Each structure stands twice: as C-alpha cells, then as structure tokens.
Short mmCIF file of C-alpha atoms and ligand atoms in Angstrom, two decimals:
data_model
loop_
_atom_site.label_atom_id
_atom_site.label_comp_id
_atom_site.label_asym_id
_atom_site.label_seq_id
_atom_site.Cartn_x
_atom_site.Cartn_y
_atom_site.Cartn_z
CA UNK D 1422 -21.96 77.34 64.64
CA UNK D 1423 -18.69 74.96 63.84
CA UNK D 1424 -18.72 71.32 62.55
CA UNK D 1425 -16.65 68.92 63.47
CA UNK D 1426 -16.77 65.77 61.22
CA UNK D 1427 -14.56 62.81 59.47
CA UNK D 1428 -13.18 63.15 56.55
CA UNK D 1429 -12.50 59.51 55.46
CA UNK D 1430 -14.11 56.39 56.66
CA UNK D 1431 -15.02 57.13 60.18
CA UNK D 1432 -12.77 56.22 63.09
CA UNK D 1433 -10.78 59.20 62.58
CA UNK D 1434 -10.66 60.43 65.89
CA UNK D 1435 -13.80 62.86 66.02
CA UNK D 1436 -14.43 62.00 69.82
CA UNK D 1437 -10.99 62.64 70.97
CA UNK D 1438 -10.72 66.30 69.14
CA UNK D 1439 -14.94 66.94 70.21
CA UNK D 1440 -13.28 66.66 73.76
CA UNK D 1441 -10.25 68.49 73.28
CA UNK D 1442 -11.92 71.63 71.94
CA UNK D 1443 -15.37 71.48 73.92
CA UNK D 1444 -14.09 74.02 76.40
CA UNK D 1445 -14.52 76.83 73.78
CA UNK D 1446 -18.17 75.86 73.56
CA UNK D 1447 -21.57 75.79 75.21
CA UNK D 1448 -23.42 73.50 73.44
CA UNK D 1449 -22.17 70.28 71.79
CA UNK D 1450 -24.80 68.22 69.18
CA UNK D 1451 -24.73 65.19 67.40
CA UNK D 1452 -26.52 65.78 63.84
CA UNK D 1453 -26.33 62.30 62.62
CA UNK D 1454 -25.84 58.30 62.95
CA UNK D 1455 -26.62 56.68 65.80
CA UNK D 1456 -25.38 53.89 67.74
CA UNK D 1457 -23.11 52.51 64.89
CA UNK D 1458 -20.55 55.21 66.03
CA UNK D 1459 -18.15 54.45 68.61
CA UNK D 1460 -16.13 57.88 69.57
CA UNK D 1461 -13.27 57.09 71.85
CA UNK D 1462 -12.14 59.66 74.64
CA UNK D 1463 -8.88 59.01 76.88
CA UNK D 1464 -7.91 61.44 79.80
CA UNK D 1465 -6.56 60.55 83.49
CA UNK D 1466 -5.89 56.89 82.38
CA UNK D 1467 -9.41 55.91 81.49
CA UNK D 1468 -10.86 55.53 78.13
CA UNK D 1469 -14.66 56.04 77.32
CA UNK D 1470 -16.52 55.07 74.57
CA UNK D 1471 -19.69 56.86 73.50
CA UNK D 1472 -22.00 55.82 70.81
CA UNK D 1473 -25.42 58.07 70.97
CA UNK D 1474 -23.95 60.85 73.67
CA UNK D 1475 -22.20 63.71 71.94
CA UNK D 1476 -18.47 63.96 73.04
CA UNK D 1477 -18.84 67.27 74.94
CA UNK D 1478 -20.47 65.37 78.22
CA UNK D 1479 -16.98 65.24 80.06
CA UNK D 1480 -16.82 68.96 80.02
CA UNK D 1481 -18.80 70.72 83.16
CA UNK D 1482 -21.29 73.24 82.16
CA UNK D 1483 -21.69 71.88 78.54
CA UNK D 1484 -25.08 70.99 76.82
CA UNK D 1485 -24.90 67.92 75.21
CA UNK D 1486 -27.75 67.92 72.26
CA UNK D 1487 -28.57 64.50 70.17
CA UNK D 1488 -30.10 65.94 67.19
CA UNK D 1489 -33.35 65.35 64.69
CA UNK D 1490 -30.72 63.35 62.00
CA UNK D 1491 -29.86 61.01 65.02
CA UNK D 1492 -31.18 57.77 65.23
CA UNK D 1493 -32.03 56.40 69.11
CA UNK D 1494 -31.91 53.03 70.42
CA UNK D 1495 -33.46 53.74 73.68
CA UNK D 1496 -31.65 50.54 75.37
CA UNK D 1497 -28.16 51.50 74.19
CA UNK D 1498 -28.87 55.03 74.87
CA UNK D 1499 -29.91 53.97 78.57
CA UNK D 1500 -27.07 51.59 78.90
CA UNK D 1501 -24.78 54.81 78.08
CA UNK D 1502 -25.99 57.20 80.35
CA UNK D 1503 -25.98 54.72 83.15
CA UNK D 1504 -22.07 54.29 82.50
CA UNK D 1505 -21.61 57.87 82.79
CA UNK D 1506 -23.54 58.35 85.54
CA UNK D 1507 -21.35 55.38 87.01
CA UNK D 1508 -18.18 57.58 86.67
CA UNK D 1509 -19.83 60.35 87.88
CA UNK D 1510 -21.19 62.54 84.87
CA UNK D 1511 -24.04 64.18 86.02
CA UNK D 1512 -26.48 64.08 82.74
CA UNK D 1513 -29.62 66.06 84.51
CA UNK D 1514 -30.39 69.06 82.50
CA UNK D 1515 -27.48 68.93 80.22
CA UNK D 1516 -27.88 66.03 78.06
CA UNK D 1517 -31.19 66.81 75.69
CA UNK D 1518 -32.89 64.85 73.06
CA UNK D 1519 -34.57 66.26 69.83
CA UNK D 1520 -37.95 65.42 69.87
CA UNK D 1521 -37.90 65.17 66.14
CA UNK D 1522 -34.95 62.14 66.24
CA UNK D 1523 -36.26 58.68 64.93
CA UNK D 1524 -36.09 55.69 67.31
CA UNK D 1525 -34.52 52.27 66.42
CA UNK D 1526 -36.97 49.32 67.32
CA UNK D 1527 -35.24 46.08 67.69
CA UNK D 1528 -37.12 45.01 64.63
CA UNK D 1529 -35.29 47.23 63.05
CA UNK D 1530 -32.17 45.18 64.15
CA UNK D 1531 -33.54 42.36 62.90
CA UNK D 1532 -34.68 43.70 59.59
CA UNK D 1533 -30.74 44.67 59.14
CA UNK D 1534 -29.23 41.54 60.19
CA UNK D 1535 -31.82 40.31 57.71
CA UNK D 1536 -30.95 42.31 55.11
CA UNK D 1537 -27.14 41.84 55.39
CA UNK D 1538 -27.83 37.93 55.44
CA UNK D 1539 -29.64 38.23 52.29
CA UNK D 1540 -26.66 40.37 50.47
CA UNK D 1541 -24.54 37.02 51.11
CA UNK D 1542 -21.03 38.14 49.86
CA UNK D 1543 -22.12 41.41 48.84
CA UNK D 1544 -23.26 42.40 52.34
CA UNK D 1545 -22.48 45.75 53.40
CA UNK D 1546 -20.93 44.93 56.50
CA UNK D 1547 -23.06 47.21 58.59
CA UNK D 1548 -22.49 47.19 62.70
CA UNK D 1549 -26.24 45.06 62.93
CA UNK D 1550 -27.82 48.24 65.11
CA UNK D 1551 -30.63 48.61 62.50
CA UNK D 1552 -29.58 52.20 61.16
CA UNK D 1553 -30.64 51.16 57.48
CA UNK D 1554 -34.05 50.13 58.33
CA UNK D 1555 -34.61 53.21 60.59
CA UNK D 1556 -33.53 55.70 58.24
CA UNK D 1557 -35.60 53.76 55.66
CA UNK D 1558 -38.70 54.39 57.89
CA UNK D 1559 -37.77 57.67 58.28
CA UNK D 1560 -37.68 58.57 54.68
CA UNK D 1561 -40.52 56.16 53.98
CA UNK D 1562 -42.58 58.31 56.52
CA UNK D 1563 -43.30 54.86 58.80
CA UNK D 1564 -40.96 56.12 61.89
CA UNK D 1565 -41.55 56.51 65.17
CA UNK D 1566 -39.64 59.79 66.95
CA UNK D 1567 -38.89 60.78 70.51
CA UNK D 1568 -41.90 63.12 70.66
CA UNK D 1569 -44.15 60.24 70.05
CA UNK D 1570 -43.18 58.64 73.17
CA UNK D 1571 -45.31 61.46 75.13
CA UNK D 1572 -48.31 60.35 73.16
CA UNK D 1573 -51.37 58.83 73.80
CA UNK D 1574 -51.38 56.23 70.99
CA UNK D 1575 -47.48 55.47 71.34
CA UNK D 1576 -48.28 51.47 72.15
CA UNK D 1577 -50.58 51.13 68.89
CA UNK D 1578 -48.08 52.80 66.75
CA UNK D 1579 -45.53 50.95 68.03
CA UNK D 1580 -47.41 47.71 67.50
CA UNK D 1581 -48.67 48.77 64.07
CA UNK D 1582 -44.61 49.19 63.10
CA UNK D 1583 -43.58 45.94 64.12
CA UNK D 1584 -46.40 44.02 62.57
CA UNK D 1585 -45.47 45.62 59.34
CA UNK D 1586 -41.79 44.76 60.28
CA UNK D 1587 -42.50 41.05 60.89
CA UNK D 1588 -44.28 40.72 57.42
CA UNK D 1589 -41.38 42.20 56.11
CA UNK D 1590 -39.11 39.37 58.19
CA UNK D 1591 -41.25 36.97 56.98
CA UNK D 1592 -40.52 37.28 53.42
CA UNK D 1593 -36.73 37.59 54.37
CA UNK D 1594 -37.07 34.46 56.20
CA UNK D 1595 -35.72 35.82 59.20
CA UNK D 1596 -37.09 35.71 62.97
CA UNK D 1597 -38.16 38.74 64.31
CA UNK D 1598 -37.20 40.34 67.79
CA UNK D 1599 -37.36 38.44 71.18
CA UNK D 1600 -40.25 38.55 73.70
CA UNK D 1601 -37.42 39.96 76.14
CA UNK D 1602 -35.77 42.25 73.16
CA UNK D 1603 -39.41 43.63 72.76
CA UNK D 1604 -39.92 44.15 76.57
CA UNK D 1605 -36.81 45.82 77.59
CA UNK D 1606 -37.23 48.31 74.72
CA UNK D 1607 -40.74 49.17 76.23
CA UNK D 1608 -39.30 49.80 79.45
CA UNK D 1609 -36.28 51.86 77.94
CA UNK D 1610 -38.87 54.44 76.01
CA UNK D 1611 -40.49 54.91 79.67
CA UNK D 1612 -37.00 56.04 81.32
CA UNK D 1613 -36.28 58.32 78.31
CA UNK D 1614 -39.23 60.06 79.18
CA UNK D 1615 -37.42 61.51 81.91
CA UNK D 1616 -35.01 63.32 79.51
CA UNK D 1617 -35.28 66.76 78.27
CA UNK D 1618 -37.01 66.82 74.88
CA UNK D 1619 -36.37 70.01 72.83
CA UNK D 1620 -37.23 71.57 69.32
CA UNK D 1621 -33.49 71.46 68.85
CA UNK D 1622 -34.02 73.82 65.92
CA UNK D 1623 -35.62 76.02 68.37
CA UNK D 1624 -33.09 75.50 71.05
CA UNK D 1625 -30.29 76.25 69.02
CA UNK D 1626 -31.35 79.64 67.27
CA UNK D 1627 -31.97 80.85 70.72
CA UNK D 1628 -28.67 79.82 71.84
CA UNK D 1629 -26.96 81.21 69.07
CA UNK D 1630 -28.96 84.15 69.14
CA UNK D 1631 -27.73 84.90 72.80
CA UNK D 1632 -24.08 84.18 71.68
CA UNK D 1633 -23.76 81.06 73.00
CA UNK D 1634 -21.02 78.75 70.86
CA UNK D 1635 -22.07 75.85 69.16
CA UNK D 1636 -20.33 72.76 67.77
CA UNK D 1637 -21.92 70.25 65.71
CA UNK D 1638 -20.14 66.54 65.99
CA UNK D 1639 -20.56 64.30 63.07
CA UNK D 1640 -20.16 60.58 63.26
CA UNK D 1641 -18.77 57.93 60.50
CA UNK D 1642 -17.03 59.88 57.84
CA UNK D 1643 -17.58 61.72 54.40
CA UNK D 1644 -17.02 58.53 52.53
CA UNK D 1645 -19.28 56.64 53.94
CA UNK D 1646 -22.01 59.75 52.85
CA UNK D 1647 -25.33 58.09 51.84
CA UNK D 1648 -24.84 60.51 48.36
CA UNK D 1649 -20.91 61.21 48.40
CA UNK D 1650 -19.48 58.10 50.03
CA UNK D 1651 -18.54 54.74 48.10
CA UNK D 1652 -22.22 53.90 47.35
CA UNK D 1653 -23.46 51.32 48.41
CA UNK D 1654 -20.75 50.30 51.05
CA UNK D 1655 -21.72 53.55 52.95
CA UNK D 1656 -24.09 54.62 55.94
CA UNK D 1657 -27.70 55.75 55.75
CA UNK D 1658 -27.01 59.38 56.82
CA UNK D 1659 -25.53 62.91 55.29
CA UNK D 1660 -22.37 62.50 56.95
CA UNK D 1661 -21.13 65.97 54.88
CA UNK D 1662 -21.41 69.17 56.44
CA UNK D 1663 -24.70 69.94 55.30
CA UNK D 1664 -26.17 66.95 57.04
CA UNK D 1665 -25.18 69.15 60.31
CA UNK D 1666 -27.92 71.59 58.87
CA UNK D 1667 -30.72 69.26 58.27
CA UNK D 1668 -29.76 67.25 61.27
CA UNK D 1669 -29.92 70.40 63.71
CA UNK D 1670 -32.09 72.41 61.86
CA UNK D 1671 -29.49 75.20 61.32
CA UNK D 1672 -29.38 77.50 58.31
CA UNK D 1673 -26.53 76.91 56.16
CA UNK D 1674 -25.22 80.58 56.59
CA UNK D 1675 -25.05 80.15 59.90
CA UNK D 1676 -22.01 77.60 59.58
CA UNK D 1677 -18.33 78.89 60.93
CA UNK D 1678 -15.55 76.85 60.56
CA UNK D 1679 -15.54 73.54 59.67
CA UNK D 1680 -13.00 70.88 60.88
CA UNK D 1681 -12.32 67.84 59.02
CA UNK D 1682 -10.84 64.82 61.21
CA UNK D 1683 -8.29 62.54 59.37
CA UNK D 1684 -5.66 60.05 60.09
CA UNK D 1685 -2.28 60.23 58.71
CA UNK D 1686 -3.10 57.03 57.32
CA UNK D 1687 -6.61 55.28 56.12
CA UNK D 1688 -8.62 53.19 57.49
CA UNK D 1689 -12.30 51.35 57.10
CA UNK D 1690 -14.08 49.12 58.51
CA UNK D 1691 -16.73 47.05 57.18
CA UNK D 1692 -16.64 46.16 52.96
CA UNK D 1693 -16.78 48.43 50.01
CA UNK D 1694 -13.74 49.73 47.80
CA UNK D 1695 -10.60 50.99 49.56
CA UNK D 1696 -8.15 52.24 47.05
CA UNK D 1697 -5.08 52.66 49.08
CA UNK D 1698 -5.84 49.35 51.01
CA UNK D 1699 -2.41 47.48 52.30
CA UNK D 1700 -3.08 43.87 52.25
CA UNK D 1701 1.03 43.31 53.63
CA UNK D 1702 2.79 43.53 56.60
CA UNK D 1703 2.92 47.26 56.58
CA UNK D 1704 -1.05 47.23 56.79
CA UNK D 1705 -0.47 44.71 59.53
CA UNK D 1706 2.24 46.88 61.19
CA UNK D 1707 -0.13 49.71 61.40
CA UNK D 1708 -3.32 48.04 62.46
CA UNK D 1709 -1.34 46.80 65.19
CA UNK D 1710 0.46 49.98 66.11
CA UNK D 1711 -2.67 52.27 65.94
CA UNK D 1712 -5.31 49.89 67.93
CA UNK D 1713 -7.16 49.36 64.24
CA UNK D 1714 -10.10 47.75 66.19
CA UNK D 1715 -13.59 48.48 65.96
CA UNK D 1716 -14.78 50.99 69.12
CA UNK D 1717 -18.22 49.63 68.37
CA UNK D 1718 -17.74 46.06 67.02
CA UNK D 1719 -14.44 45.28 67.67
CA UNK D 1720 -13.91 43.90 63.71
CA UNK D 1721 -10.25 44.71 62.72
CA UNK D 1722 -10.15 47.90 60.63
CA UNK D 1723 -8.62 47.50 57.42
CA UNK D 1724 -5.68 50.26 56.91
CA UNK D 1725 -3.84 51.79 53.91
CA UNK D 1726 -1.84 54.63 53.05
CA UNK D 1727 -3.39 58.56 53.02
CA UNK D 1728 -5.41 58.90 49.95
CA UNK D 1729 -4.93 62.79 49.08
CA UNK D 1730 -7.68 62.59 46.07
CA UNK D 1731 -9.95 61.19 48.56
CA UNK D 1732 -9.11 63.95 51.33
CA UNK D 1733 -9.46 66.78 48.51
CA UNK D 1734 -12.65 65.40 47.73
CA UNK D 1735 -14.02 65.74 51.49
CA UNK D 1736 -12.28 69.32 51.71
CA UNK D 1737 -14.56 70.14 48.85
CA UNK D 1738 -17.80 68.61 49.78
CA UNK D 1739 -17.74 69.76 53.03
CA UNK D 1740 -16.09 73.24 52.80
CA UNK D 1741 -13.58 72.29 55.46
CA UNK D 1742 -11.94 75.43 56.74
CA UNK D 1743 -9.18 73.63 59.25
CA UNK D 1744 -7.93 69.73 59.18
CA UNK D 1745 -6.80 67.84 62.10
CA UNK D 1746 -4.26 65.11 61.71
CA UNK D 1747 -4.77 62.17 63.73
CA UNK D 1748 -2.55 59.22 64.61
CA UNK D 1749 0.61 60.38 62.99
CA UNK D 1750 2.40 58.79 65.92
CA UNK D 1751 1.38 55.47 64.48
CA UNK D 1752 3.41 56.12 61.68
CA UNK D 1753 6.50 56.39 64.20
CA UNK D 1754 9.49 54.54 63.13
CA UNK D 1755 8.82 54.04 59.48
CA UNK D 1756 11.81 54.72 56.97
CA UNK D 1757 9.51 55.71 53.84
CA UNK D 1758 5.88 56.64 54.21
CA UNK D 1759 3.25 56.59 50.80
CA UNK D 1760 0.93 58.73 49.87
CA UNK D 1761 -1.28 58.33 46.95
CA UNK D 1762 -1.36 61.45 45.21
CA UNK D 1763 -3.54 60.51 42.27
CA UNK D 1764 -5.34 57.99 40.50
CA UNK D 1765 -4.95 55.86 37.15
CA UNK D 1766 -8.80 55.29 35.96
CA UNK D 1767 -8.34 53.00 33.13
CA UNK D 1768 -4.53 54.28 32.56
CA UNK D 1769 -5.86 57.98 32.71
CA UNK D 1770 -4.63 59.99 35.05
CA UNK D 1771 -6.93 61.93 37.60
CA UNK D 1772 -6.36 63.76 40.70
CA UNK D 1773 -10.69 63.44 41.52
CA UNK D 1774 -12.66 61.03 43.26
CA UNK D 1775 -14.24 58.49 40.53
CA UNK D 1776 -17.95 57.85 40.36
CA UNK D 1777 -16.84 54.12 40.75
CA UNK D 1778 -13.69 53.51 43.07
CA UNK D 1779 -14.37 49.91 42.93
CA UNK D 1780 -12.98 49.01 39.30
CA UNK D 1781 -9.98 49.79 37.15
CA UNK D 1782 -8.51 52.40 39.77
CA UNK D 1783 -4.90 52.55 40.49
CA UNK D 1784 -3.47 54.70 43.07
CA UNK D 1785 -0.05 56.32 42.23
CA UNK D 1786 1.99 56.98 45.09
CA UNK D 1787 4.53 59.77 46.19
CA UNK D 1788 7.41 58.05 48.69
CA UNK D 1789 8.63 60.18 51.38
CA UNK D 1790 10.92 59.91 54.38
CA UNK D 1791 9.19 58.97 57.92
CA UNK D 1792 10.03 60.01 60.99
CA UNK D 1793 11.84 58.05 64.19
CA UNK D 1794 9.72 59.09 66.96
CA UNK D 1795 7.15 62.00 67.26
CA UNK D 1796 5.05 62.82 70.67
CA UNK D 1797 3.35 65.73 71.95
CA UNK D 1798 5.90 66.46 74.65
CA UNK D 1799 8.46 66.64 72.07
CA UNK D 1800 9.53 68.84 69.36
CA UNK D 1801 7.77 67.99 66.05
CA UNK D 1802 10.49 66.24 63.62
CA UNK D 1803 11.26 67.81 60.26
CA UNK D 1804 10.13 65.00 58.33
CA UNK D 1805 6.64 65.07 60.06
CA UNK D 1806 6.56 68.75 58.95
CA UNK D 1807 7.30 67.98 55.62
CA UNK D 1808 4.71 65.46 55.49
CA UNK D 1809 1.80 68.09 57.04
CA UNK D 1810 3.33 70.63 54.28
CA UNK D 1811 2.56 68.16 51.64
CA UNK D 1812 -0.82 67.51 52.87
CA UNK D 1813 -1.59 71.18 53.43
CA UNK D 1814 -0.31 71.99 49.85
CA UNK D 1815 -2.27 69.06 48.29
CA UNK D 1816 -5.71 69.87 49.57
CA UNK D 1817 -4.94 73.77 50.32
CA UNK D 1818 -6.18 73.71 53.70
CA UNK D 1819 -4.35 74.06 56.97
CA UNK D 1820 -3.70 71.13 59.63
CA UNK D 1821 -4.19 73.30 62.96
CA UNK D 1822 -4.59 70.64 65.41
CA UNK D 1823 -1.90 67.66 65.17
CA UNK D 1824 -2.81 64.52 67.33
CA UNK D 1825 0.14 62.50 68.71
CA UNK D 1826 -1.63 60.21 70.85
CA UNK D 1827 -5.26 59.23 72.11
CA UNK D 1828 -4.98 60.79 75.51
CA UNK D 1829 -6.69 64.32 75.43
CA UNK D 1830 -3.13 65.62 76.29
CA UNK D 1831 -1.58 64.32 73.42
CA UNK D 1832 -2.55 67.22 71.25
CA UNK D 1833 -0.72 70.23 69.13
CA UNK D 1834 -2.53 72.99 68.64
CA UNK D 1835 -0.70 74.37 65.04
CA UNK D 1836 -0.26 78.00 64.17
CA UNK D 1837 -2.41 78.64 61.07
CA UNK D 1838 0.37 78.98 58.27
CA UNK D 1839 -0.20 81.12 55.27
CA UNK D 1840 -1.13 79.09 52.31
CA UNK D 1841 -1.57 82.06 50.14
P1 GDP F 1975 -14.10 58.54 66.14
O1 GDP F 1975 -15.03 57.09 65.89
O2 GDP F 1975 -13.56 59.27 64.77
O3 GDP F 1975 -14.31 58.78 67.38
O4 GDP F 1975 -12.77 57.44 66.36
P2 GDP F 1975 -12.76 55.89 67.29
O5 GDP F 1975 -12.79 56.35 68.71
O6 GDP F 1975 -13.64 55.25 66.57
O7 GDP F 1975 -11.30 55.68 66.70
C1 GDP F 1975 -9.94 56.27 67.11
C2 GDP F 1975 -9.19 55.43 68.23
O8 GDP F 1975 -7.73 56.08 68.08
C3 GDP F 1975 -9.27 55.30 69.31
O9 GDP F 1975 -9.15 54.29 69.88
C4 GDP F 1975 -8.51 56.51 69.69
O10 GDP F 1975 -8.21 56.43 71.34
C5 GDP F 1975 -7.33 56.76 69.09
N1 GDP F 1975 -6.73 57.69 69.03
C6 GDP F 1975 -7.37 59.28 68.31
N2 GDP F 1975 -6.34 59.92 68.32
C7 GDP F 1975 -4.75 59.22 68.46
C8 GDP F 1975 -3.30 59.79 68.42
O11 GDP F 1975 -3.63 60.79 67.97
N3 GDP F 1975 -2.56 58.50 68.38
C9 GDP F 1975 -2.85 57.12 68.89
N4 GDP F 1975 -2.24 56.39 68.81
N5 GDP F 1975 -4.44 57.03 69.08
C10 GDP F 1975 -5.34 58.05 68.47
P1 IMO F 1976 -17.66 56.37 63.99
O1 IMO F 1976 -18.64 57.65 64.22
C1 IMO F 1976 -16.36 53.75 60.74
C2 IMO F 1976 -19.63 51.51 58.51
C3 IMO F 1976 -19.59 49.67 59.08
C4 IMO F 1976 -20.36 49.75 57.50
C5 IMO F 1976 -21.40 50.85 57.04
C6 IMO F 1976 -22.36 50.71 57.12
O2 IMO F 1976 -17.11 55.52 65.00
O3 IMO F 1976 -16.93 57.05 63.00
P2 IMO F 1976 -23.90 51.07 59.31
O4 IMO F 1976 -24.40 50.15 60.76
O5 IMO F 1976 -23.88 52.66 59.50
O6 IMO F 1976 -25.49 50.72 58.69
O7 IMO F 1976 -23.14 50.59 58.93
O8 IMO F 1976 -20.33 51.65 57.50
N1 IMO F 1976 -19.83 52.44 60.11
C7 IMO F 1976 -18.54 52.96 60.16
N2 IMO F 1976 -17.52 52.66 60.29
N3 IMO F 1976 -16.89 54.40 61.80
C8 IMO F 1976 -18.32 54.51 62.07
O9 IMO F 1976 -18.16 55.47 63.05
C9 IMO F 1976 -19.11 53.83 61.31
N4 IMO F 1976 -20.34 53.41 61.36
C10 IMO F 1976 -20.55 52.86 60.34
O10 IMO F 1976 -18.89 49.68 59.14
O11 IMO F 1976 -19.35 49.47 56.64
MG1 MG F 1977 -15.54 55.60 65.79
#
C-alpha cells in the first residue's frame, strides 16, 4: 500500500494529486480526519470539493473506502454523495465505509463551538465541524460508530450520548443542537445504512493479497498532527504516515511508497505558529495568485515562504520517499524568492523543528532568483529547476511530481534524479 499525505499545514493539493494518480490504483482509502478536510479536484472545466469521500471517485472502477480512522458526519456525507450523483458519479458498490469509523453528532459540533468560544483569543481556529469532540469521545470510549447503526439499541445509545453532551454544554453555558439538526441527523443515519459497511482491515488485507494496489489518502498535514504538529494548534488525529496504519488496519511492513505533498511556499489556516509567515504585500500577492482561501470554510489562508526545516521534519516523521511540489506557478513573475534553510532559536542555529515554534524562533532565509512564467505545457524554466534541486538537496528526497496549475492536466511527472 502506498501513502499520500500533506507535508505542511494542510491544503497542499492532496486531492488534486490523488485524482491524478488514482488510475494506478484499485482502491483509494481515506485514513483520518473528516469534514474538516476540503480536497479540490479540477478537470474538464469543473471544480469539485470533497470533504469525507476519497478523491478517487471520479476515476471509474476505483473503490473508495472511508477508513476506521475517519470521523463521519452523516449529514455532510450524504450531501456530498448527492452532489456527486448529480454530476453523474455512480457510487453504488464503489463507496465503502468502515464499520469502525466514528460518527459526528450535532452535539459534537455544538461542543466544538463551545470549546472555541471558551478559549477566546487562544482558540484553535477549528473548522467547527465537531472534529475534536468526536475524537475525544473515541478515545474516551463513548463514541458511536458506523457499525452501531445496525444495532437495535442505536436510539438509546444516541440519546445517552446527547444527554452527556448537554451536561457538558451547560457547563460551558452554550446552547445544544437544534431539534431540526437532530432530526436531520437521525434521518441521515437511516440513509447511511444503504452504503456498504465493511471491516476495512479485512477488506484491505484481501485486496492486497489479491494483488490490488491501494493508496491511502491523508487529510490535513504533518504540522497539524496531534503528536508532531504545532500543538495545541493542531487537529485531533494522526495525520502522519503511521496514521495510515491505525486508520485503516494495515501493518507498517505493508507500506511502500510515501508521497509527501507540499506547496512551493507555505500556507496555514486557523491559529498557531507559522515561522515563515509573511504579513506584507508579498504574502498578499501569494494569497491572491494562489486563491488561498479555505475550501471548507472560505477563510483567507495565511501565506509565507517555503520552510525547509519543517519539510525535512515531515520527511523524517513520515518516511517520505517522494515529494510532489504544488503551485509553483503561483510564484511566477517574482524576481527573488526566499527559502528558510534553518532557524535561529534564542540566537542558536538549528536545522531542526524545535519543540516550541511559537517564541524566540527566527527563520533564516536564502534568496534565490525567481522565474518569469512556468506552465505545464512549456519547458520548465532553469530557475524553477534550481529551486526544485535546492529542495531535493536540503531534504534528501526527489520531487517526482510538479504541479503547475489546479487542473488535472497541469501536472508534470518528473524522472527520479539520483540523489546519492
Ligand atoms: P488539499 O486539501 O490538500 O486537497 O488542497 P485544497 O484543495 O484544500 O487546496 C489546494 C488548492 O490549490 C485548490 O484550490 C486546488 O485547486 C489548487 N491547486 C492545486 N494544485 C495547484 C497548482 O499546481 N497550481 C495552482 N495554481 N493551484 C493548484
Ligand atoms: P485538508 O485535508 C488546512 C485546521 C483548522 C484549525 C485546525 C484544527 O483540506 O488539508 P479542526 O476542525 O480539525 O479541529 O481544526 O486544523 N485544519 C485544516 N487546515 N487543511 C485542512 O484539511 C484542515 N483541517 C483542519 O483550520 O487550524
Ligand atoms: Mg484542503
């Protein structure tokens, strides 16, 4: 099984690359996150944004599996299904859900909002989709799972969990979920039963034994990982490669290629430290040229220069074997680019990602000439080739995919250079 994941703070372009490489795989499996994700695909002039459903759905014959590590909001899931059906995507028999995937309740969303309001200025800037509270109920051993939908005592268990949430919400002095939201949820879970629920660990084991190729699709990015991200400004799941093992039930020794997706610069949405953030015109220029506004929430994304210590860290914790550089076209026309090669932490040089990225950290930049225009149809400008070579040398992994536009077709597969 190969793994594809984000090497920065999310929104690197994972959806696009999964869609591009999906014809090489029989199964695409999402391993964590939930509707906090927004994966954008563009082809034949139409843009599609996926939240819970894997990005292989537009490739005929591909099985798309929502793994046990994912948290599913039945209402959002069904809306996604309906909008795919409306454009002629047939999901019958090809979209599978793990029985062990946890369900997001309307009161999880209310708890997310209450927690964020309570934190005030210190808020995480979550997507308010109920992600944190749902994973808390998972690890707290209170959660409801897809497999529970088929049990006779579902309603009682649902009510008991809602009562518990309401007690918590009253401590926060925050309102609960509306009666309409609860009714919509109960209706959605009934419809969810029509989808095939599987034991994803067994399903994937069988698929791999019969020679099928499986791609695990990550959501968010390494620096939002619950353990290795910029805690507490992170999401609540394991976004790293190990998360593909626990989020699908696949043993580590079955992992092959690990592709890390990164932008030629950096972005972050929500709160939290971001060493190379630009608060000036250059940051604004990147935001406008890259349309850096959230696919899920529409919030403007914070923009900054490429951060090599952070990318090196992502390569290390994920075992990344190949990189995809995205959105290099967004930097077209900039005379000079900057790349952070190391940090000064309290005046001392380090090439490592420190424990605390929020204080006393100063990024040190190397300047490198930019390129005028790069697009997938023409030759790659020398300056862009030098930029790529700089990254490859700094992190020790080849850039095998170069993306120069949002469309499926605007993608260049590069030959693996010898970095030895
Ligand atoms: P994901 O969450 O990692 O799948 O990424 P998002 O879809 O949230 O954000 C990536 C955005 O960049 C989307 O709007 C894509 O259409 C767009 N995009 C992807 N690759 C490229 C590229 O190479 N160039 C440009 N200009 N846009 C891209
Ligand atoms: P994709 O898969 C970028 C960010 C939120 C917030 C933090 C916690 O599209 O790359 P959460 O709702 O998960 O509790 O929010 O994580 N965040 C993302 N940022 N891309 C995403 O997903 C994200 N999913 C969550 O903005 O800072
Ligand atoms: Mg996204």
